[in-house]
Coordinates of C-alpha atoms in Angstrom, one line a residue:
M1 CA -8.9 -6.4 -14.5
A2 CA -11.9 -7.7 -13.4
P3 CA -14.9 -6.1 -12.9
E4 CA -17.5 -7.3 -10.0
K5 CA -20.7 -8.6 -10.5
E6 CA -24.1 -7.1 -10.3
S7 CA -25.7 -9.4 -7.8
N8 CA -27.5 -12.0 -11.0
G9 CA -23.6 -12.8 -11.2
L10 CA -23.4 -11.0 -14.3
D11 CA -20.8 -8.4 -15.4
N12 CA -21.3 -5.3 -14.2
Y13 CA -19.9 -3.8 -17.5
A14 CA -19.6 -1.2 -20.0
F15 CA -19.9 -4.0 -23.1
A16 CA -21.3 -6.7 -21.1
L17 CA -21.9 -9.3 -22.8
E18 CA -26.2 -10.3 -21.7
G19 CA -29.0 -11.5 -23.9
R20 CA -28.6 -14.2 -25.9
F21 CA -25.7 -15.2 -28.7
C22 CA -27.8 -17.7 -30.8
D23 CA -30.0 -19.2 -31.3
L24 CA -29.9 -22.4 -29.5
P25 CA -33.4 -24.5 -29.0
D26 CA -34.3 -26.2 -25.8
K27 CA -35.0 -29.5 -24.5
K28 CA -38.0 -29.5 -22.7
N29 CA -40.1 -26.6 -24.9
G30 CA -38.7 -27.3 -28.3
G31 CA -38.1 -23.1 -28.3
E32 CA -35.7 -21.2 -28.6
L33 CA -33.4 -20.0 -25.2
N34 CA -34.2 -16.6 -23.8
S35 CA -31.9 -14.2 -22.3
L36 CA -29.4 -14.7 -19.2
T37 CA -31.7 -11.7 -17.9
D38 CA -35.1 -15.1 -17.6
G39 CA -32.3 -16.4 -14.5
H40 CA -31.8 -20.0 -14.6
N41 CA -34.4 -22.3 -16.3
N42 CA -32.6 -22.0 -19.3
K43 CA -30.6 -25.6 -19.2
L44 CA -27.2 -25.4 -20.4
A45 CA -25.8 -26.6 -23.7
Y46 CA -22.5 -27.8 -22.3
C47 CA -21.8 -27.7 -18.9
V48 CA -18.3 -27.9 -17.1
T49 CA -18.1 -31.4 -17.2
D50 CA -18.8 -31.8 -20.7
V51 CA -16.6 -32.3 -23.4
P52 CA -18.4 -31.0 -26.6
P53 CA -17.2 -31.2 -30.1
W54 CA -13.4 -30.0 -30.9
Y55 CA -14.2 -27.7 -34.2
L56 CA -16.7 -26.4 -31.4
C57 CA -14.0 -25.9 -28.6
I58 CA -11.4 -24.7 -30.8
I59 CA -14.2 -22.0 -32.9
L60 CA -15.6 -20.5 -28.6
G61 CA -11.8 -21.3 -27.5
I62 CA -11.4 -18.1 -30.5
Q63 CA -14.3 -16.1 -28.7
H64 CA -12.7 -15.9 -25.7
C65 CA -9.5 -15.2 -26.7
L66 CA -11.0 -12.1 -28.4
T67 CA -13.5 -10.9 -25.7
A68 CA -10.0 -10.5 -24.1
F69 CA -8.2 -9.1 -26.5
G70 CA -8.6 -5.6 -24.9
G71 CA -7.3 -5.9 -21.5
I72 CA -4.4 -8.1 -23.4
I73 CA -3.1 -6.0 -25.1
A74 CA -3.7 -2.5 -23.1
I75 CA -1.6 -3.0 -21.1
P76 CA 1.6 -3.1 -22.6
L77 CA 0.6 -0.8 -24.1
I78 CA 0.1 1.8 -21.4
L79 CA 3.5 0.5 -19.3
S80 CA 5.5 1.5 -22.3
Q81 CA 5.2 4.7 -21.0
G82 CA 7.1 4.5 -17.6
L83 CA 9.0 1.6 -19.7
C84 CA 10.5 4.5 -21.9
L85 CA 9.3 1.7 -25.6
Q86 CA 6.9 5.1 -26.4
Y87 CA 8.9 4.9 -29.7
D88 CA 10.0 1.0 -30.0
G89 CA 7.2 -1.0 -31.5
L90 CA 9.5 -3.8 -31.5
T91 CA 9.7 -4.2 -28.0
Q92 CA 6.0 -3.1 -27.6
S93 CA 5.0 -6.7 -29.8
H94 CA 7.4 -8.8 -27.8
L95 CA 6.1 -7.7 -25.1
I96 CA 3.1 -8.3 -26.6
S97 CA 3.7 -11.5 -28.0
T98 CA 4.7 -12.6 -23.8
I99 CA 1.8 -11.7 -22.3
F100 CA -0.1 -13.7 -24.7
F101 CA 2.3 -16.7 -24.2
V102 CA 2.1 -17.0 -20.2
S103 CA -2.0 -16.2 -20.0
G104 CA -2.7 -18.7 -22.0
I105 CA -0.3 -21.1 -19.3
C106 CA -2.1 -19.6 -16.7
T107 CA -5.3 -20.2 -18.6
L108 CA -4.3 -23.9 -18.9
L109 CA -3.1 -24.1 -15.0
Q110 CA -5.8 -23.3 -13.2
V111 CA -8.3 -24.8 -15.4
T112 CA -6.3 -27.7 -14.1
F113 CA -5.3 -28.3 -10.9
G114 CA -7.1 -24.2 -9.8
I115 CA -10.9 -23.6 -9.6
R116 CA -11.7 -25.9 -12.4
L117 CA -13.3 -23.8 -13.2
P118 CA -14.3 -22.3 -17.1
I119 CA -11.9 -19.4 -16.7
L120 CA -9.4 -17.5 -18.6
Q121 CA -6.6 -15.7 -17.0
G122 CA -4.8 -12.2 -18.5
G123 CA -3.2 -9.3 -16.9
T124 CA -4.5 -7.3 -14.0
F125 CA -4.3 -3.7 -14.4
T126 CA -5.2 -3.7 -10.3
L127 CA -1.5 -4.7 -10.6
L128 CA -0.7 -1.6 -13.3
A129 CA -2.1 1.4 -11.1
P130 CA 0.7 0.3 -8.2
S131 CA 4.2 0.2 -11.6
M132 CA 2.7 2.7 -12.8
A133 CA 3.1 4.6 -9.4
M134 CA 7.3 3.1 -8.7
L135 CA 7.9 3.3 -11.9
S136 CA 7.0 7.4 -11.8
M137 CA 9.6 7.5 -8.5
P138 CA 12.5 10.2 -10.0
E139 CA 15.4 7.9 -9.9
W140 CA 12.9 4.9 -12.7
T141 CA 11.7 8.4 -14.3
C142 CA 12.5 9.1 -18.7
P143 CA 15.4 10.1 -20.0
A144 CA 14.3 13.4 -21.8
W145 CA 16.1 11.9 -25.2
T146 CA 13.3 8.7 -24.8
Q147 CA 10.7 10.9 -25.4
N148 CA 11.2 12.2 -28.4
A149 CA 11.4 9.6 -31.5
S150 CA 14.2 11.7 -33.6
L151 CA 17.0 11.2 -30.9
V152 CA 15.8 7.0 -29.6
N153 CA 18.0 4.3 -30.9
T154 CA 15.7 1.3 -30.0
T155 CA 19.1 -1.2 -31.1
S156 CA 21.7 1.5 -28.9
T157 CA 22.8 0.0 -25.5
E158 CA 22.3 2.5 -24.0
F159 CA 17.6 2.9 -25.5
T160 CA 18.3 -0.5 -24.7
D161 CA 19.7 -0.3 -20.8
V162 CA 17.5 1.7 -20.1
W163 CA 14.1 -0.4 -20.8
Q164 CA 15.5 -3.9 -19.8
S165 CA 16.9 -2.3 -15.6
R166 CA 13.2 -0.8 -15.2
M167 CA 11.8 -4.1 -16.2
R168 CA 14.0 -6.1 -13.9
A169 CA 13.3 -3.9 -11.1
L170 CA 9.5 -4.4 -12.6
Q171 CA 9.7 -8.1 -12.4
G172 CA 10.7 -9.0 -9.4
S173 CA 8.4 -6.9 -7.2
I174 CA 5.7 -9.0 -9.0
M175 CA 7.6 -12.5 -8.7
V176 CA 8.1 -11.3 -4.3
G177 CA 4.6 -9.8 -4.1
S178 CA 3.2 -12.6 -5.7
L179 CA 4.4 -15.6 -3.1
F180 CA 2.7 -12.9 -0.8
Q181 CA -0.9 -14.5 -3.3
V182 CA 0.5 -17.9 -3.1
F183 CA 1.0 -18.6 1.1
I184 CA -2.9 -17.2 1.3
G185 CA -3.9 -19.5 -1.0
F186 CA -2.5 -22.3 -0.1
S187 CA -2.7 -21.4 3.4
G188 CA -6.2 -20.9 3.0
L189 CA -5.6 -17.2 4.6
I190 CA -8.9 -16.0 2.1
G191 CA -11.7 -16.9 4.2
L192 CA -10.2 -14.3 6.7
F193 CA -8.9 -11.9 4.6
M194 CA -13.2 -11.6 3.4
R195 CA -14.3 -11.3 6.6
F196 CA -12.9 -7.9 6.7
I197 CA -13.3 -6.6 3.2
G198 CA -16.7 -6.0 2.6
P199 CA -18.9 -2.7 0.1
L200 CA -17.1 -0.4 0.9
T201 CA -13.4 -1.0 0.7
I202 CA -14.4 -2.5 -2.9
A203 CA -15.6 -0.2 -3.5
P204 CA -12.8 2.6 -4.2
T205 CA -10.1 0.1 -3.7
I206 CA -11.6 -1.1 -8.1
S207 CA -12.4 2.8 -8.9
L208 CA -9.9 4.4 -8.9
I209 CA -7.3 2.1 -11.0
G210 CA -9.7 3.6 -14.2
L211 CA -9.9 6.7 -12.7
S212 CA -6.1 7.2 -11.5
L213 CA -5.2 6.1 -15.6
F214 CA -7.2 9.3 -16.1
D215 CA -3.9 10.6 -17.6
S216 CA -2.4 7.4 -19.8
A217 CA -6.0 7.6 -21.6
G218 CA -5.6 11.7 -22.2
M219 CA -2.2 11.4 -23.5
S220 CA -3.7 9.0 -26.2
A221 CA -6.3 9.7 -26.8
G222 CA -5.4 13.6 -26.6
N223 CA -2.9 12.9 -30.2
H224 CA -6.3 13.1 -32.7
W225 CA -9.0 14.4 -31.0
G226 CA -11.6 13.2 -34.1
I227 CA -10.4 10.0 -34.4
S228 CA -10.1 8.5 -30.6
S229 CA -14.2 10.7 -30.3
M230 CA -14.4 8.2 -33.4
T231 CA -13.0 5.1 -31.5
T232 CA -14.8 5.4 -28.6
A233 CA -18.4 6.0 -29.8
L234 CA -18.2 3.6 -32.2
I235 CA -17.6 2.0 -29.0
I236 CA -20.6 2.8 -27.0
L237 CA -22.6 3.0 -30.2
F238 CA -22.3 -1.2 -30.6
S239 CA -21.8 -2.3 -27.2
Q240 CA -25.0 0.1 -26.0
Y241 CA -27.5 1.2 -28.7
L242 CA -26.4 -1.8 -31.7
R243 CA -26.1 -4.9 -28.8
H244 CA -29.9 -5.9 -29.4
I245 CA -29.7 -6.1 -32.5
P246 CA -29.5 -9.3 -34.4
V247 CA -26.8 -9.2 -37.1
P248 CA -29.3 -12.0 -39.8
F249 CA -26.4 -14.9 -41.3
P250 CA -26.4 -17.9 -43.8
T251 CA -25.9 -21.3 -41.5
Y252 CA -25.9 -24.7 -43.3
S253 CA -27.0 -27.5 -40.3
K254 CA -28.2 -31.1 -41.4
D255 CA -31.9 -30.8 -40.3
K256 CA -32.3 -26.9 -42.1
K257 CA -30.5 -27.2 -45.1
L258 CA -28.6 -23.5 -45.4
H259 CA -31.2 -21.1 -43.3
T260 CA -30.2 -17.4 -41.7
S261 CA -29.3 -17.5 -38.6
R262 CA -29.9 -14.8 -36.6
V263 CA -26.3 -13.4 -34.9
Y264 CA -26.1 -10.8 -31.9
V265 CA -22.6 -9.7 -32.9
F266 CA -22.9 -5.7 -31.4
Q267 CA -22.6 -7.1 -27.8
I268 CA -20.1 -10.4 -28.7
L269 CA -17.5 -8.0 -30.0
P270 CA -18.3 -4.6 -29.4
V271 CA -14.6 -3.1 -28.9
L272 CA -12.7 -5.8 -31.3
L273 CA -15.3 -4.3 -33.8
G274 CA -14.5 -0.3 -32.9
I275 CA -11.1 -0.3 -32.6
T276 CA -11.3 -2.7 -36.1
L277 CA -13.1 0.0 -37.7
S278 CA -11.2 3.4 -36.8
W279 CA -7.9 1.2 -37.8
L280 CA -9.8 0.9 -41.0
I281 CA -10.8 4.4 -41.2
C282 CA -6.8 5.2 -39.9
Y283 CA -6.0 3.4 -42.6
I284 CA -7.2 5.7 -45.5
L285 CA -6.4 8.8 -44.7
T286 CA -2.6 7.4 -44.0
T287 CA -2.2 6.3 -47.4
Y288 CA -4.6 9.4 -49.0
N289 CA -2.2 11.7 -47.4
V290 CA -5.1 13.4 -45.5
L291 CA -2.8 13.1 -41.7
P292 CA -0.5 15.1 -41.7
A293 CA 3.0 13.8 -42.3
E294 CA 5.6 16.3 -40.5
P295 CA 6.4 14.8 -36.4
D296 CA 6.0 17.7 -35.6
Q297 CA 1.5 19.0 -36.8
Y298 CA -1.5 18.2 -35.0
G299 CA -2.6 14.3 -35.7
Y300 CA 0.8 13.2 -37.1
L301 CA 0.5 10.6 -34.7
A302 CA -2.9 9.3 -36.6
R303 CA -1.2 7.1 -38.9
T304 CA -0.9 3.9 -39.7
D305 CA 2.8 3.6 -41.4
L306 CA 4.2 5.1 -38.2
K307 CA 5.9 1.8 -36.9
G308 CA 5.4 0.4 -40.6
D309 CA 8.5 -1.8 -40.6
V310 CA 8.0 -3.5 -36.9
M311 CA 6.0 -6.0 -38.7
S312 CA 8.9 -6.7 -41.0
Q313 CA 11.9 -6.9 -38.6
A314 CA 9.2 -8.6 -36.2
P315 CA 10.2 -12.8 -36.4
W316 CA 7.3 -15.8 -37.0
F317 CA 8.5 -17.6 -34.6
S318 CA 9.0 -15.8 -31.0
F319 CA 9.7 -18.2 -27.8
P320 CA 9.4 -16.3 -24.9
Y321 CA 11.3 -16.9 -21.5
P322 CA 12.1 -16.8 -18.1
G323 CA 15.1 -13.9 -17.5
Q324 CA 14.2 -12.8 -21.2
W325 CA 15.5 -9.6 -20.5
G326 CA 18.0 -10.1 -17.3
I327 CA 18.0 -11.0 -13.8
P328 CA 15.4 -9.6 -11.7
T329 CA 16.1 -6.8 -9.5
V330 CA 14.3 -6.3 -6.5
S331 CA 12.6 -3.2 -4.4
L332 CA 11.6 -2.7 -1.4
A333 CA 8.7 0.1 -2.7
G334 CA 8.0 -2.2 -5.3
V335 CA 6.9 -5.0 -3.3
V336 CA 4.7 -3.2 -1.0
G337 CA 3.8 -1.7 -3.5
I338 CA 2.3 -4.5 -5.6
L339 CA 1.2 -6.4 -2.7
A340 CA -1.5 -3.3 -2.4
G341 CA -2.6 -4.8 -6.2
V342 CA -2.0 -9.0 -5.2
I343 CA -4.0 -8.0 -2.2
S344 CA -7.4 -6.4 -4.8
S345 CA -7.4 -8.6 -7.6
M346 CA -7.5 -11.0 -4.5
I347 CA -11.3 -9.7 -4.1
E348 CA -11.9 -9.7 -7.1
S349 CA -11.3 -13.5 -8.1
V350 CA -13.5 -14.6 -5.8
G351 CA -16.6 -12.9 -7.2
D352 CA -15.7 -14.3 -10.4
Y353 CA -15.5 -17.8 -9.2
H354 CA -18.9 -17.6 -7.2
A355 CA -20.0 -16.0 -10.8
C356 CA -18.4 -18.4 -13.2
A357 CA -19.6 -21.2 -11.3
R358 CA -22.6 -20.3 -11.5
L359 CA -23.5 -19.5 -15.3
S360 CA -21.0 -22.9 -16.1
G361 CA -23.8 -25.0 -14.3
A362 CA -21.2 -26.1 -11.2
P363 CA -22.9 -25.7 -7.2
P364 CA -20.7 -23.2 -5.4
P365 CA -16.9 -23.4 -5.5
P366 CA -16.5 -24.9 -2.2
K367 CA -13.5 -23.6 0.1
H368 CA -10.5 -25.4 -1.0
A369 CA -11.3 -25.1 -4.9
I370 CA -11.5 -20.9 -4.0
N371 CA -7.9 -21.6 -2.2
R372 CA -6.0 -23.5 -4.3
G373 CA -8.0 -21.0 -7.2
I374 CA -5.7 -18.1 -5.4
G375 CA -2.8 -19.9 -4.8
I376 CA -2.8 -21.0 -8.6
E377 CA -3.0 -17.4 -9.4
G378 CA -0.2 -16.3 -7.5
I379 CA 1.6 -19.0 -8.6
G380 CA 0.6 -17.8 -12.6
C381 CA 1.6 -13.9 -10.9
L382 CA 4.9 -15.4 -10.0
L383 CA 5.9 -16.5 -14.3
A384 CA 4.0 -13.3 -15.4
G385 CA 7.0 -11.7 -14.0
A386 CA 9.4 -14.3 -14.3
W387 CA 8.6 -14.4 -17.9
G388 CA 8.4 -10.7 -17.7
T389 CA 4.8 -8.8 -18.9
G390 CA 5.3 -6.3 -16.4
N391 CA 2.2 -7.7 -14.7
G392 CA 0.3 -10.7 -13.0
T393 CA -2.4 -12.6 -13.7
T394 CA -6.3 -12.5 -12.6
S395 CA -9.4 -14.0 -13.8
Y396 CA -10.8 -12.8 -16.3
S397 CA -15.4 -10.7 -16.3
E398 CA -15.8 -10.5 -20.1
N399 CA -15.0 -14.9 -20.5
V400 CA -17.9 -15.3 -17.6
G401 CA -20.2 -13.2 -19.2
A402 CA -19.7 -15.2 -22.3
L403 CA -20.5 -19.0 -21.4
G404 CA -24.1 -17.1 -20.3
I405 CA -23.9 -16.9 -23.7
T406 CA -23.1 -19.4 -26.2
K407 CA -25.2 -21.3 -23.2
V408 CA -21.4 -23.2 -23.5
G409 CA -20.3 -23.7 -19.8
S410 CA -17.7 -26.6 -20.6
R411 CA -14.2 -25.7 -19.3
M412 CA -12.7 -27.5 -22.4
V413 CA -13.5 -24.9 -23.9
I414 CA -11.5 -22.4 -22.6
V415 CA -9.0 -25.1 -22.0
A416 CA -8.6 -24.8 -26.3
S417 CA -8.4 -20.9 -25.1
G418 CA -5.2 -21.1 -23.0
V419 CA -3.3 -23.0 -25.8
L420 CA -4.5 -20.4 -28.6
M421 CA -3.0 -18.0 -26.6
V422 CA 0.0 -19.5 -26.4
V423 CA 0.0 -20.3 -30.1
M424 CA 0.1 -16.0 -30.7
G425 CA 2.6 -15.8 -27.9
V426 CA 5.3 -18.1 -29.8
F427 CA 4.0 -15.8 -33.2
G428 CA 6.0 -12.8 -33.4
K429 CA 3.3 -12.1 -35.8
V430 CA 1.1 -12.0 -34.2
G431 CA 1.9 -8.8 -31.5
A432 CA 3.5 -6.9 -33.9
I433 CA 0.4 -6.5 -35.5
F434 CA -1.4 -5.0 -32.7
T435 CA 1.6 -2.3 -32.1
T436 CA 0.7 -0.5 -34.9
I437 CA -2.6 0.4 -34.1
P438 CA -2.3 4.0 -33.7
S439 CA -2.2 5.4 -30.1
P440 CA -5.6 7.8 -30.4
V441 CA -7.5 4.2 -31.2
I442 CA -5.8 2.9 -28.3
G443 CA -6.7 6.5 -26.2
G444 CA -10.4 6.5 -27.6
M445 CA -10.7 2.0 -26.6
F446 CA -8.9 4.1 -23.0
M447 CA -12.3 6.6 -22.2
V448 CA -14.9 4.2 -22.7
M449 CA -12.6 1.2 -20.7
F450 CA -11.4 3.0 -17.7
G451 CA -14.9 4.8 -17.2
V452 CA -16.2 1.2 -17.2
I453 CA -13.4 0.3 -14.7
S454 CA -14.4 2.9 -11.9
A455 CA -18.2 2.3 -12.6
A456 CA -17.6 -0.6 -11.8
G457 CA -16.1 -0.3 -8.9
V458 CA -19.3 2.7 -7.8
S459 CA -21.5 -0.6 -8.7
N460 CA -21.0 -2.4 -6.0
L461 CA -21.8 0.0 -3.5
Q462 CA -25.8 -1.2 -4.4
Y463 CA -24.6 -3.6 -1.4
A464 CA -24.5 -1.7 1.3
D465 CA -27.1 1.6 2.6
M466 CA -26.6 3.9 0.8
N467 CA -28.8 6.6 3.0
S468 CA -26.7 5.7 5.7
S469 CA -24.2 8.9 6.8
R470 CA -21.7 6.3 7.6
N471 CA -20.7 5.4 4.5
I472 CA -21.4 7.8 3.1
F473 CA -18.7 9.7 5.1
I474 CA -16.3 6.5 4.3
F475 CA -17.4 5.9 0.5
G476 CA -16.3 10.2 -0.2
F477 CA -13.6 10.4 2.2
S478 CA -11.9 7.3 0.7
M479 CA -12.4 8.3 -2.7
F480 CA -11.7 12.4 -2.6
S481 CA -8.3 11.4 -0.6
G482 CA -7.3 8.6 -2.9
L483 CA -7.5 11.2 -5.5
V484 CA -5.5 13.7 -3.7
I485 CA -2.9 12.3 -1.9
P486 CA -1.5 11.1 -4.5
N487 CA -1.8 14.2 -6.4
W488 CA 0.1 16.2 -3.9
I489 CA 2.9 13.5 -3.4
L490 CA 3.6 13.9 -7.4
K491 CA 3.9 17.0 -7.3
N492 CA 6.2 17.3 -4.5
P493 CA 8.2 14.2 -5.0
K494 CA 10.9 15.7 -1.7
A495 CA 7.8 16.0 0.6
I496 CA 8.5 12.0 1.9
A497 CA 12.2 12.6 3.7
T498 CA 12.5 10.4 7.2
G499 CA 15.4 9.9 7.1
V500 CA 15.8 6.7 5.7
V501 CA 16.2 6.2 1.9
E502 CA 13.9 2.9 2.0
L503 CA 11.5 4.2 3.8
D504 CA 11.0 7.0 2.2
Q505 CA 10.5 4.8 -1.2
V506 CA 8.1 2.6 0.6
L507 CA 5.2 5.9 1.1
Q508 CA 6.9 7.1 -2.1
V509 CA 4.9 4.3 -3.2
L510 CA 1.6 3.1 -1.3
L511 CA 1.0 7.4 -1.4
T512 CA 0.5 8.0 -5.5
T513 CA -1.1 5.2 -5.9
S514 CA -4.4 5.9 -5.6
M515 CA -6.0 2.7 -6.2
F516 CA -4.0 1.6 -1.7
V517 CA -5.1 4.8 -0.5
G518 CA -9.0 5.1 -1.1
G519 CA -9.5 0.8 -0.2
F520 CA -6.9 2.0 3.5
F521 CA -9.2 4.5 4.3
G522 CA -12.4 2.3 2.9
F523 CA -10.7 -1.0 4.9
L524 CA -9.1 1.3 8.0
L525 CA -13.2 2.7 8.3
D526 CA -15.6 0.7 7.9
N527 CA -14.4 -1.6 10.2
T528 CA -13.8 0.8 12.8
I529 CA -16.7 3.0 12.7
P530 CA -19.4 1.2 14.2
G531 CA -22.7 0.4 12.2
S532 CA -24.6 -3.3 11.6
K533 CA -23.2 -5.8 9.1
H534 CA -26.8 -4.9 7.5
E535 CA -26.0 -1.6 6.6
R536 CA -22.4 -2.0 5.6
G537 CA -23.9 -3.9 3.1
I538 CA -21.8 -7.6 4.7
L539 CA -24.9 -9.8 4.2
A540 CA -25.4 -9.0 1.1
W541 CA -22.5 -9.6 -0.5
N542 CA -22.3 -12.5 1.0
K543 CA -25.8 -13.6 0.3
A544 CA -25.7 -12.4 -3.9
H545 CA -22.5 -14.3 -3.8
E546 CA -24.9 -17.2 -2.8
D547 CA -26.3 -20.0 -5.6
D548 CA -30.2 -22.0 -4.8
S549 CA -29.4 -24.1 -7.9
S550 CA -30.6 -27.4 -7.3
N551 CA -29.4 -27.8 -11.6
T552 CA -26.0 -28.2 -10.9
L553 CA -22.7 -31.0 -10.6
E554 CA -21.7 -32.3 -7.5
S555 CA -19.3 -30.3 -6.6
G556 CA -16.8 -33.3 -6.8
E557 CA -16.8 -32.9 -10.2
V558 CA -16.4 -30.6 -11.2
Y559 CA -13.3 -29.3 -8.3
D560 CA -11.9 -32.3 -7.2
L561 CA -8.3 -33.1 -7.9
P562 CA -7.2 -33.7 -11.8
F563 CA -5.6 -37.8 -13.3
G564 CA -7.4 -38.8 -10.0
I565 CA -5.3 -37.4 -7.9
S566 CA -8.3 -36.7 -5.5
A567 CA -9.5 -39.9 -4.9
Y568 CA -5.8 -41.4 -4.1
L569 CA -5.4 -38.9 -1.6
S570 CA -9.2 -39.2 -0.4
S571 CA -8.0 -42.5 1.3
S572 CA -6.1 -40.7 3.7
S573 CA -7.2 -39.3 7.1
W574 CA -5.0 -36.6 7.2
I575 CA -6.2 -34.5 4.1
R576 CA -8.7 -33.2 5.3
Y577 CA -6.2 -30.6 8.1
I578 CA -4.4 -29.4 4.6
P579 CA -6.6 -26.4 2.5
F580 CA -6.8 -27.2 -0.5
C581 CA -6.8 -30.4 -1.0
P582 CA -10.8 -31.7 -1.3
P583 CA -12.0 -33.6 1.9
G584 CA -13.9 -37.2 1.5
T585 CA -14.7 -39.4 -1.6
P586 CA -14.9 -37.4 -4.5
N587 CA -18.5 -37.3 -5.5
S588 CA -20.3 -38.5 -8.3
L589 CA -22.8 -35.8 -11.5
D590 CA -25.7 -35.3 -10.8
G591 CA -27.8 -32.8 -12.3
C592 CA -28.0 -30.4 -15.7
G593 CA -29.1 -33.3 -18.1
V594 CA -25.7 -34.8 -17.9
D595 CA -25.9 -38.7 -17.5
A596 CA -23.2 -40.3 -14.0
K597 CA -21.6 -42.9 -16.3
S598 CA -19.2 -41.6 -17.9
L599 CA -18.2 -37.7 -18.9
E600 CA -17.9 -38.3 -22.5
P601 CA -18.7 -35.9 -25.2
K602 CA -22.2 -35.4 -25.4
Q603 CA -24.5 -33.7 -28.3
P604 CA -26.6 -30.1 -27.2
L605 CA -29.7 -30.1 -25.5
G606 CA -32.7 -31.5 -28.7
H607 CA -29.2 -32.6 -31.1
P608 CA -29.2 -29.2 -32.5
E609 CA -25.9 -28.3 -34.7
P610 CA -23.2 -26.7 -33.0
A611 CA -23.1 -25.2 -36.6
Q612 CA -25.3 -22.2 -35.1
I613 CA -22.9 -21.8 -32.5
I614 CA -19.1 -21.2 -34.8
V615 CA -21.5 -19.4 -37.8
G616 CA -21.9 -17.0 -34.7
V617 CA -18.0 -16.4 -33.8
A618 CA -17.4 -16.9 -36.4
L619 CA -18.2 -13.7 -37.4

């Protein structure tokens, strides 16, 4: 899930990557770069089209992978509950490996042929909500015996049929739903959508994604409230209280030789640090048998040896492939539900593109690039469905913030991240490691993550006039309806009986998807109740996505198609009628302190040694 941005283009995320990463000298002043909140006076060490040294690309690529770990890993672990896989760690590891593999491929496609900005692709929470709503339908309710660890035989044909049939239904719905996003992107209709969607539609839609997942967070955290509370407290401590405290670390450079650099490690990796520390404590408590050893005792699920055989059973190498769980099936109800998530994902991604362009030294993305980016994301969702991740892909806001911290906006760094995720997806042991994290630790992370997603949605109201009784009514009614109606439908599943089975299933999925109910009422009321564009927040919303920075690269160098495709097509007059193709002749490089003659790898401003960045990320 990619939370919305504040008006300054930075992430509105609980563990937002604000401040500075490490001390990079400024060419003009010879001093240290100030924090991102000081504005755009600080030049980037590498702009979007620059190519840093290969070792710097790899190190910073690892940083981006670590930043996205929380969201990517959380999705298969939540889906495993709806797929009846709570006690099948080996299959969970396969799902994690698959989503890493597909996220890497989609990232490479987006950077190369899509929006062409340094923006990472990964699993999305906007598709998770309708997926869980679909899996909660009566025909997909997990059999009682799959909820008992002592009765589950993960190698039996019966158990395999149970979870794979659910996965295939999910795959088919995602694949068909993704075709809608492909059409909207490549046809150029995304601009028409955005004309009618404002803060009062986005705020309840995003907020209800987090609020609707409170049950998953409570179930995981409730397995041991002490461990989950400790995890939550550690993440809050690192991300909020210690984020501006630098950690001295020895660094070597040609100029200063061996010296000490300050690394703001707590604001870079608070979630990873919190989970790792809690995981270690659970391991120590398990080793000394402090945690109960009987399955029926409270706190048993906090042990780290419950899935100890997963590491030994997981293969060293596994190559995910399309249709690995069987031939996908399609249901009308699932497709309609997924469409609600796809629309939300498209809205978020447009905001991500503008923020990413601002922080990577690129001009605001033109229409053809946005159309292509949304279309490629649709293809990414199609691939994710075909490979069987149980989810789609979207742009990751967390990684947009990381661009500003490192002052490296090069898209080659994201290319390195994509390659690394593909490699991690091939190594089966990597996915197996993450399945051994105790569920209370995951629950503690969910407490923070889902709460922040909810707050990120509410933050969009800053653009609207919330002193207006009109806006208060729309937001309040949308939020409350998004909680009340799905809750009632879940408790009364037989209440929907139109006589048409397919229609009943469609209504069941839609009305149990909180984000759809809230977003629908927000969209309907905001576009029908009289109100000015200023009152609705449309003017402020559009202005927030404009960029008046003159220190950027020319649009053509950033957003044109690669491998000379744009130059080849520019001679054709009909090209201007294709919504996703750049019109005219590619422009040249101009600005950001880059020589227009070439795109050769350049050294950072002031010729600092990249080792300062490397040491910070290596932590």
